[in-house]
mmCIF file of C-alpha atoms in Angstrom:
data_model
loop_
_atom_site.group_PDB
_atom_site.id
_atom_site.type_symbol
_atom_site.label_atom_id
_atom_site.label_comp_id
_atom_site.label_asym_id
_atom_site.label_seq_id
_atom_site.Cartn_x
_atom_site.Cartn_y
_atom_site.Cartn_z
ATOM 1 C CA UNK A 1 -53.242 -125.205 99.831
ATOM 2 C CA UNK A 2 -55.803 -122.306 98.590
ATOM 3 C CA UNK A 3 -54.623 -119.430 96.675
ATOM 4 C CA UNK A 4 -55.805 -116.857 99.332
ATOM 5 C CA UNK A 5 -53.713 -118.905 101.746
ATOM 6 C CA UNK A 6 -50.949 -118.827 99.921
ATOM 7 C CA UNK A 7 -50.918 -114.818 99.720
ATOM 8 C CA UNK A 8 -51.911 -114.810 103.323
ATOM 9 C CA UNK A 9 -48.275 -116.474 104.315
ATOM 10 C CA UNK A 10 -46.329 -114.571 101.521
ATOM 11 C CA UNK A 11 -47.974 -111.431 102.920
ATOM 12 C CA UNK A 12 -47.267 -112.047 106.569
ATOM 13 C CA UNK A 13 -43.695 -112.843 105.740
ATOM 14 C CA UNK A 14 -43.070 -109.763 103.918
ATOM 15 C CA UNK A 15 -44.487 -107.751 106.538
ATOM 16 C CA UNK A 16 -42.062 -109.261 109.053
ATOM 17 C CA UNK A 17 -39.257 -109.064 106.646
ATOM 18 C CA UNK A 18 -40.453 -104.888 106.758
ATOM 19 C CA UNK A 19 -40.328 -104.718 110.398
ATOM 20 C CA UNK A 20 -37.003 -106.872 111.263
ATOM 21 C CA UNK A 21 -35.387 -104.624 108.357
ATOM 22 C CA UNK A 22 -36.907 -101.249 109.831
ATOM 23 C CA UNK A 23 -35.815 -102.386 113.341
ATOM 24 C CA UNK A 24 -32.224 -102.703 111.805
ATOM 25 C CA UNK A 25 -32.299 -99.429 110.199
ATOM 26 C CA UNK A 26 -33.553 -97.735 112.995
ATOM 27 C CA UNK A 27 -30.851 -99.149 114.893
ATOM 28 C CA UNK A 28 -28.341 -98.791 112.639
ATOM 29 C CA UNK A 29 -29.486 -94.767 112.660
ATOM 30 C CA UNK A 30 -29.720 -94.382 116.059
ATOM 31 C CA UNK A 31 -25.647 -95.731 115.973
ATOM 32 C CA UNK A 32 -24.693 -92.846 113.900
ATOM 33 C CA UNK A 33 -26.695 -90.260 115.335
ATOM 34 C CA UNK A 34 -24.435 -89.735 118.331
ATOM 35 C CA UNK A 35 -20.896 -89.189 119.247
ATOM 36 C CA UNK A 36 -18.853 -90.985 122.169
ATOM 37 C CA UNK A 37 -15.803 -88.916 122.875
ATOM 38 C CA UNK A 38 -13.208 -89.245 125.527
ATOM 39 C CA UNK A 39 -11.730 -86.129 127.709
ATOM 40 C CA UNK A 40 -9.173 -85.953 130.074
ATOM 41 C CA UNK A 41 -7.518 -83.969 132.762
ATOM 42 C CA UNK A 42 -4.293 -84.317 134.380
ATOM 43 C CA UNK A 43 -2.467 -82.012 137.186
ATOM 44 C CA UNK A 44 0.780 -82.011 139.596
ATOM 45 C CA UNK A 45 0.431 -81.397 143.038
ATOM 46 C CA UNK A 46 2.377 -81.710 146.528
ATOM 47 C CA UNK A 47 1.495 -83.488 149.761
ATOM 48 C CA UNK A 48 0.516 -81.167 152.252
ATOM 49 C CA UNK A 49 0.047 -83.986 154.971
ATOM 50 C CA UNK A 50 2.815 -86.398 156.025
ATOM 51 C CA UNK A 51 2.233 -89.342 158.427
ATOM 52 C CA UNK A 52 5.352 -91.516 159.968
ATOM 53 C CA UNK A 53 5.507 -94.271 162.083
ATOM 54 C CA UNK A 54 8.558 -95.755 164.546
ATOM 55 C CA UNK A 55 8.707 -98.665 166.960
ATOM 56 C CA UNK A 56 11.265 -98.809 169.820
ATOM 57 C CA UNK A 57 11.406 -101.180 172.299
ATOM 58 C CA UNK A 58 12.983 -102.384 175.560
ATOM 59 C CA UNK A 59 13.957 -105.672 176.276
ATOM 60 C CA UNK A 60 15.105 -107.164 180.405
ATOM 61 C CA UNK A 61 14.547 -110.144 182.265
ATOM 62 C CA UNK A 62 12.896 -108.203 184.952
ATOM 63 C CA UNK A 63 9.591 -106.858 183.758
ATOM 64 C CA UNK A 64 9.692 -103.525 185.769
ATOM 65 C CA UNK A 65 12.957 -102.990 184.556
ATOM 66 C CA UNK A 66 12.180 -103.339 181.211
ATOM 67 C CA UNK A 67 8.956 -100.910 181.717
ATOM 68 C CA UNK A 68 11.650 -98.022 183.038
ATOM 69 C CA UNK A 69 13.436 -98.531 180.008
ATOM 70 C CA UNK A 70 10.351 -98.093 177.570
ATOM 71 C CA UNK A 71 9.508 -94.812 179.519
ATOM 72 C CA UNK A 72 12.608 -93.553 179.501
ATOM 73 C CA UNK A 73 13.276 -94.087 175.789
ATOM 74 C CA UNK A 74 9.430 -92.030 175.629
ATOM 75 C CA UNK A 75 11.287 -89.380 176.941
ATOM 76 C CA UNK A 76 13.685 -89.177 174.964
ATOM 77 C CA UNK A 77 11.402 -89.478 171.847
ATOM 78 C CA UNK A 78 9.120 -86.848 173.127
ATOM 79 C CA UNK A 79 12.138 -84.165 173.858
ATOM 80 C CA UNK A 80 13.620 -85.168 170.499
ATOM 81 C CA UNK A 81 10.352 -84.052 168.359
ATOM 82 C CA UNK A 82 9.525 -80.930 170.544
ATOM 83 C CA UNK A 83 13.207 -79.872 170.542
ATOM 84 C CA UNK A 84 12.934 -80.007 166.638
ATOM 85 C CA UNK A 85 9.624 -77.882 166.257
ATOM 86 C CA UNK A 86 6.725 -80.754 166.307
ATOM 87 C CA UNK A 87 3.723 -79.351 168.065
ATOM 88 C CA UNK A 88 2.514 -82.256 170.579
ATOM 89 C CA UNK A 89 -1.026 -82.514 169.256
ATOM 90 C CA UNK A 90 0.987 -84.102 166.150
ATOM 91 C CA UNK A 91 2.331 -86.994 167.433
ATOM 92 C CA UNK A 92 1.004 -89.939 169.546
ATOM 93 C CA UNK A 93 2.315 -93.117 171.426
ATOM 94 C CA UNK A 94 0.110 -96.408 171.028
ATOM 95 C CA UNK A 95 -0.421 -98.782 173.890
ATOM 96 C CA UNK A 96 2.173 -100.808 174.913
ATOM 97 C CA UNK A 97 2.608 -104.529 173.732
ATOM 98 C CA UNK A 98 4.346 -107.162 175.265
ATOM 99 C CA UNK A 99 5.952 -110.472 174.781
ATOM 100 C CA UNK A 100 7.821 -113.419 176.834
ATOM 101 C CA UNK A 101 11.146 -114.485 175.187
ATOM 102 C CA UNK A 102 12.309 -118.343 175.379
ATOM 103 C CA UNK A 103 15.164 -119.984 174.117
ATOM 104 C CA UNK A 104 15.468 -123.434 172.984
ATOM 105 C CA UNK A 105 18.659 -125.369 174.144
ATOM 106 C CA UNK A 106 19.228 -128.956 174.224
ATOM 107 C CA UNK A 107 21.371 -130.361 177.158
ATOM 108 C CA UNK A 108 24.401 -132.725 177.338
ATOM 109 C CA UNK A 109 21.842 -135.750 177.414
ATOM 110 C CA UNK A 110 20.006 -134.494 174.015
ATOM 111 C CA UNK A 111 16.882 -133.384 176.169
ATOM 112 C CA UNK A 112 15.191 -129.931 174.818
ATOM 113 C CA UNK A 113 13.928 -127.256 176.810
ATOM 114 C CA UNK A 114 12.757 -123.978 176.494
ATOM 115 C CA UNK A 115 14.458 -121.170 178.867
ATOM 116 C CA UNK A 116 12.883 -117.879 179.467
ATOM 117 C CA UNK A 117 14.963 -115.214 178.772
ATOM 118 C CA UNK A 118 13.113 -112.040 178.847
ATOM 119 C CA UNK A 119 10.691 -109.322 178.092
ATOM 120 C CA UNK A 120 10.733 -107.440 175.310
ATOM 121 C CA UNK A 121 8.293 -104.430 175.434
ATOM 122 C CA UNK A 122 7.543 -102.460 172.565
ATOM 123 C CA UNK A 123 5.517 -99.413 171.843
ATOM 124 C CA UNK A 124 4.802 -97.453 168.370
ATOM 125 C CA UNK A 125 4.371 -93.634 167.553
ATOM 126 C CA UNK A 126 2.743 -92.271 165.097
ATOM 127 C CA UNK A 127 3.281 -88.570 163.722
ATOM 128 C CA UNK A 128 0.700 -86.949 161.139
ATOM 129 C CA UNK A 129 1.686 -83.172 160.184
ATOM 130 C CA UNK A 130 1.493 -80.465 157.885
ATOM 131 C CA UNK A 131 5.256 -79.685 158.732
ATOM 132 C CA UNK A 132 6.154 -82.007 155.725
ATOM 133 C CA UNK A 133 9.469 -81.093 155.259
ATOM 134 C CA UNK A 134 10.374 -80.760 158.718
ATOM 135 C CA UNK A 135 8.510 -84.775 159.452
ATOM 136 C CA UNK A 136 10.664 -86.026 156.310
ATOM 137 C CA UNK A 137 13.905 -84.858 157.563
ATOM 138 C CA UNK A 138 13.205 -86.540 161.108
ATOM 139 C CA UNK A 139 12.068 -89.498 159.965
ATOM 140 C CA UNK A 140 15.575 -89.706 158.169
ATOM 141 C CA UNK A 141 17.624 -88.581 160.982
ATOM 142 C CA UNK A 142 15.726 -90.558 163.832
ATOM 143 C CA UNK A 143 18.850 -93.155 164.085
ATOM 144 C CA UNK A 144 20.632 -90.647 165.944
ATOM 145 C CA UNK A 145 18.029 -91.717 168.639
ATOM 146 C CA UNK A 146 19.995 -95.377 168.814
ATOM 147 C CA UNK A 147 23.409 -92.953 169.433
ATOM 148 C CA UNK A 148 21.341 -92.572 173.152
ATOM 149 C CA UNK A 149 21.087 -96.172 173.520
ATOM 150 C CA UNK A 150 17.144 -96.606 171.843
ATOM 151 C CA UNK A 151 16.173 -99.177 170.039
ATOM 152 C CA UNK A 152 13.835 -97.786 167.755
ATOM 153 C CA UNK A 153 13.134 -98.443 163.884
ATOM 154 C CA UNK A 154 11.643 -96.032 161.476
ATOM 155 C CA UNK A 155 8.986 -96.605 158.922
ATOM 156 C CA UNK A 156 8.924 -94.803 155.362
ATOM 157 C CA UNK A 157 6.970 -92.138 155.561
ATOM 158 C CA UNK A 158 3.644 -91.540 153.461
ATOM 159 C CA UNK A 159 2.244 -88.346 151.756
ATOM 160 C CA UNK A 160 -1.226 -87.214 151.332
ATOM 161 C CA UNK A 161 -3.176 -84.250 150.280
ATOM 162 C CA UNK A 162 -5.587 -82.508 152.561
ATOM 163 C CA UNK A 163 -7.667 -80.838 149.539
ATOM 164 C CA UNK A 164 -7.996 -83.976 147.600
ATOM 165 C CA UNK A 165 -11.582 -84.131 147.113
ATOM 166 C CA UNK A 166 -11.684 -80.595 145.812
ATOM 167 C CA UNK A 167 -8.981 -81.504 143.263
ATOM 168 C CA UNK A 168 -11.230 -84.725 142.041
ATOM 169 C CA UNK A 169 -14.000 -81.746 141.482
ATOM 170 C CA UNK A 170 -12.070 -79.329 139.495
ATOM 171 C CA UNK A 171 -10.111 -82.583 137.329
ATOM 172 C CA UNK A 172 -13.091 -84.218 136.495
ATOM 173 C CA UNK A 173 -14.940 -80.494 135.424
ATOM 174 C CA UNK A 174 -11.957 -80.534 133.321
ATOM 175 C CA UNK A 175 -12.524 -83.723 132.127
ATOM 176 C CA UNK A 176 -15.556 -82.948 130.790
ATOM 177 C CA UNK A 177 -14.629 -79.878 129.216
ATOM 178 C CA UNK A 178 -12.350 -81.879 127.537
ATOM 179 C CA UNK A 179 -14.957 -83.924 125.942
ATOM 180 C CA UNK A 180 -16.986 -81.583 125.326
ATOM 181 C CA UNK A 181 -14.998 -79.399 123.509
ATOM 182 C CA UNK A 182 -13.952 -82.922 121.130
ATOM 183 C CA UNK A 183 -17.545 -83.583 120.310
ATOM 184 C CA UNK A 184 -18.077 -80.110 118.992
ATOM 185 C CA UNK A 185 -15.626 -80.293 116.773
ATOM 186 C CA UNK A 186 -16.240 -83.788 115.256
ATOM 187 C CA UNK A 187 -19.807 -82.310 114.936
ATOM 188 C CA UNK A 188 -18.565 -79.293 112.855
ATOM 189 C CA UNK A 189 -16.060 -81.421 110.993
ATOM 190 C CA UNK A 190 -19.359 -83.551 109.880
ATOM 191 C CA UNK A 191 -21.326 -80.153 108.943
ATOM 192 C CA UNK A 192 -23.474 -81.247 112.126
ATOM 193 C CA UNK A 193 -24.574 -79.624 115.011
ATOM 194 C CA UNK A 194 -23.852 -81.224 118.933
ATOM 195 C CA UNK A 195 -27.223 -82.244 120.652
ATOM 196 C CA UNK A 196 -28.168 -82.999 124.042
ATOM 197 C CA UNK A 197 -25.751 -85.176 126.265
ATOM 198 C CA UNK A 198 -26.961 -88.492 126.542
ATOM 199 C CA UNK A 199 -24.710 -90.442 129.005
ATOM 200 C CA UNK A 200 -21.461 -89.925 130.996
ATOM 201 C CA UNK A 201 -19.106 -91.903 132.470
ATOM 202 C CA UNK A 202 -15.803 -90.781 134.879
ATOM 203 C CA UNK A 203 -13.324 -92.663 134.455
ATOM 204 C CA UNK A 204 -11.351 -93.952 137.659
ATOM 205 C CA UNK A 205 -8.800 -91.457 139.683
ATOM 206 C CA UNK A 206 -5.002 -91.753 139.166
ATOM 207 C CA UNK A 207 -2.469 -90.832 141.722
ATOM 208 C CA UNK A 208 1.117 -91.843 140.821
ATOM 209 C CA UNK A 209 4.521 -90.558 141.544
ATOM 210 C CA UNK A 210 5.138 -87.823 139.207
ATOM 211 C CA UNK A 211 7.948 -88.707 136.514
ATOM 212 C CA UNK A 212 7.490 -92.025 137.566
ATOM 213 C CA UNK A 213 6.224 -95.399 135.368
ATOM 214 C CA UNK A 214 3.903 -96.716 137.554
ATOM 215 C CA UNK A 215 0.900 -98.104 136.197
ATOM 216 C CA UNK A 216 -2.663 -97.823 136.603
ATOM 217 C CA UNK A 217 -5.389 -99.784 137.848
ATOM 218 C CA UNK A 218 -8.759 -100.619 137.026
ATOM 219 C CA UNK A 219 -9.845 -99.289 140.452
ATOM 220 C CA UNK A 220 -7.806 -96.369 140.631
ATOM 221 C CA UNK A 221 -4.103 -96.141 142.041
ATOM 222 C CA UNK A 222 -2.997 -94.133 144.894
ATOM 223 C CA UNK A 223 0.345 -93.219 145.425
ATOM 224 C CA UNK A 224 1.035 -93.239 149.301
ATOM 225 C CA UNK A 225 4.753 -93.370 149.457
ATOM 226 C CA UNK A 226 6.433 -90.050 146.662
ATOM 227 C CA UNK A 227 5.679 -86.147 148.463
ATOM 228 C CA UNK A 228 5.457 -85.148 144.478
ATOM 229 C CA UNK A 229 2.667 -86.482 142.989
ATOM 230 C CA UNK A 230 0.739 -86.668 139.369
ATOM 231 C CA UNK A 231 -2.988 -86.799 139.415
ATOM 232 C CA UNK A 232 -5.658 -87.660 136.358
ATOM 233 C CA UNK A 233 -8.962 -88.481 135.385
ATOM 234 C CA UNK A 234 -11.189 -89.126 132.258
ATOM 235 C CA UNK A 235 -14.547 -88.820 131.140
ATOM 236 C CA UNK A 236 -16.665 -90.291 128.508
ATOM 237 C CA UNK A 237 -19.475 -88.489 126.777
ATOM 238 C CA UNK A 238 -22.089 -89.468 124.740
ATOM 239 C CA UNK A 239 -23.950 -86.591 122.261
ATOM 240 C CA UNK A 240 -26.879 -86.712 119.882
ATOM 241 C CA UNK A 241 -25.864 -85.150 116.637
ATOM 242 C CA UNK A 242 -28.234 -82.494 115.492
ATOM 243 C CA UNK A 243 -28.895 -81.958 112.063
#
């Protein structure tokens, strides 16, 4: 191999040593020139919309009997909420849903059958109001219903909040405030000034049960079930550091 060959391949190699080492530095620069910081925001609030659910039913061997007891027991229902202050637009009755009823028995020779014993008619309402207080205390006192002969079960009721999206708006402003108020102050700590924002991420939306230990979730929880309720939200900022 030539001696102008040789310097040929030293001199290509040191060049590429120069620009994998200048690629690194620049990198390694452009690491330290900004600042990641994390705010939050975090806020209590109270439902303002409550939604409960009941089924009561009616069960007879004749089906039009059965049908007359299901009305009936409507009635009843119906007179029950507007005698305790629930507008009617508030509360609705679903369709009607109905089943045959058999019983197995086995006679004296061991041979199986299957008797029919029944209807059993069912029918569900559903109550969504801004009386919240009022709706919680029915939902608990609804048994005295069974007092007049209903069969009816209640559900648990669940809480939401009407202005929800607006509160997401104002939390995650907040948020950001947050963080921006940490990366100025790491930049002054480091005798620098803040640049231009670079990149931002929200973080997901929290609703638990206020005071309570639930945890959260990569997608976000939402507490469905506690009137009282504690709502946050982060966000993640990225700043070039001026010099």
């Amino acid at each position: 191999m030539n001696k102008n060959k040789i310097i040929y391949i030293i001199s290509t190699t040191l060049i590429i040593i120069a620009l994998i080492l200048g690629i690194s530095f620049k990198s390694a620069f452009d690491h330290i020139s900004s600042i990641k910081v994390t705010g939050s925001s975090k806020t209590d609030f109270i439902s303002d919309t409550i939604v409960w659910e009941a089924t009561f039913g009616a069960k007879n061997l004749v089906l039009e009997h059965a049908y007359k007891k299901l009305d009936k027991d409507k009635q009843i229902i119906t007179r029950y909420l507007i005698d305790n202050k629930v507008p009617r637009e508030d509360f609705i009755f679903s369709s009607i849903s109905m089943s045959k009823d058999y019983e197995n028995k086995t006679d004296r020779d061991g041979i199986r059958t299957r008797e029919f014993v029944g209807y059993s008619l069912y029918q569900n309402i559903k109550i969504e109001s801004k009386a919240v207080d009022e709706i919680e205390y029915l939902s608990r006192e609804v048994t005295t219903l069974i007092d007049k002969g209903l069969e009816i079960q209640s559900e648990r009721p669940y809480y939401f909040y009407s202005k929800l999206s607006d509160l997401k708006i104002d939390m995650i402003a907040e948020a950001t405030k947050d963080a921006t108020i940490r990366a100025a102050k790491i930049a002054e700590s480091s005798n620098s000034s803040l640049g231009k924002l670079i990149n931002a991420q929200m973080g997901v939306f929290q609703i638990v049960a206020k005071n309570s230990t639930e945890n959260y979730t990569w997608g976000g929880r939402h507490n469905k079930t506690s009137k009282h309720k504690t709502a946050s939200v982060t966000a993640k900022l990225e700043y070039k550091i001026g010099l």
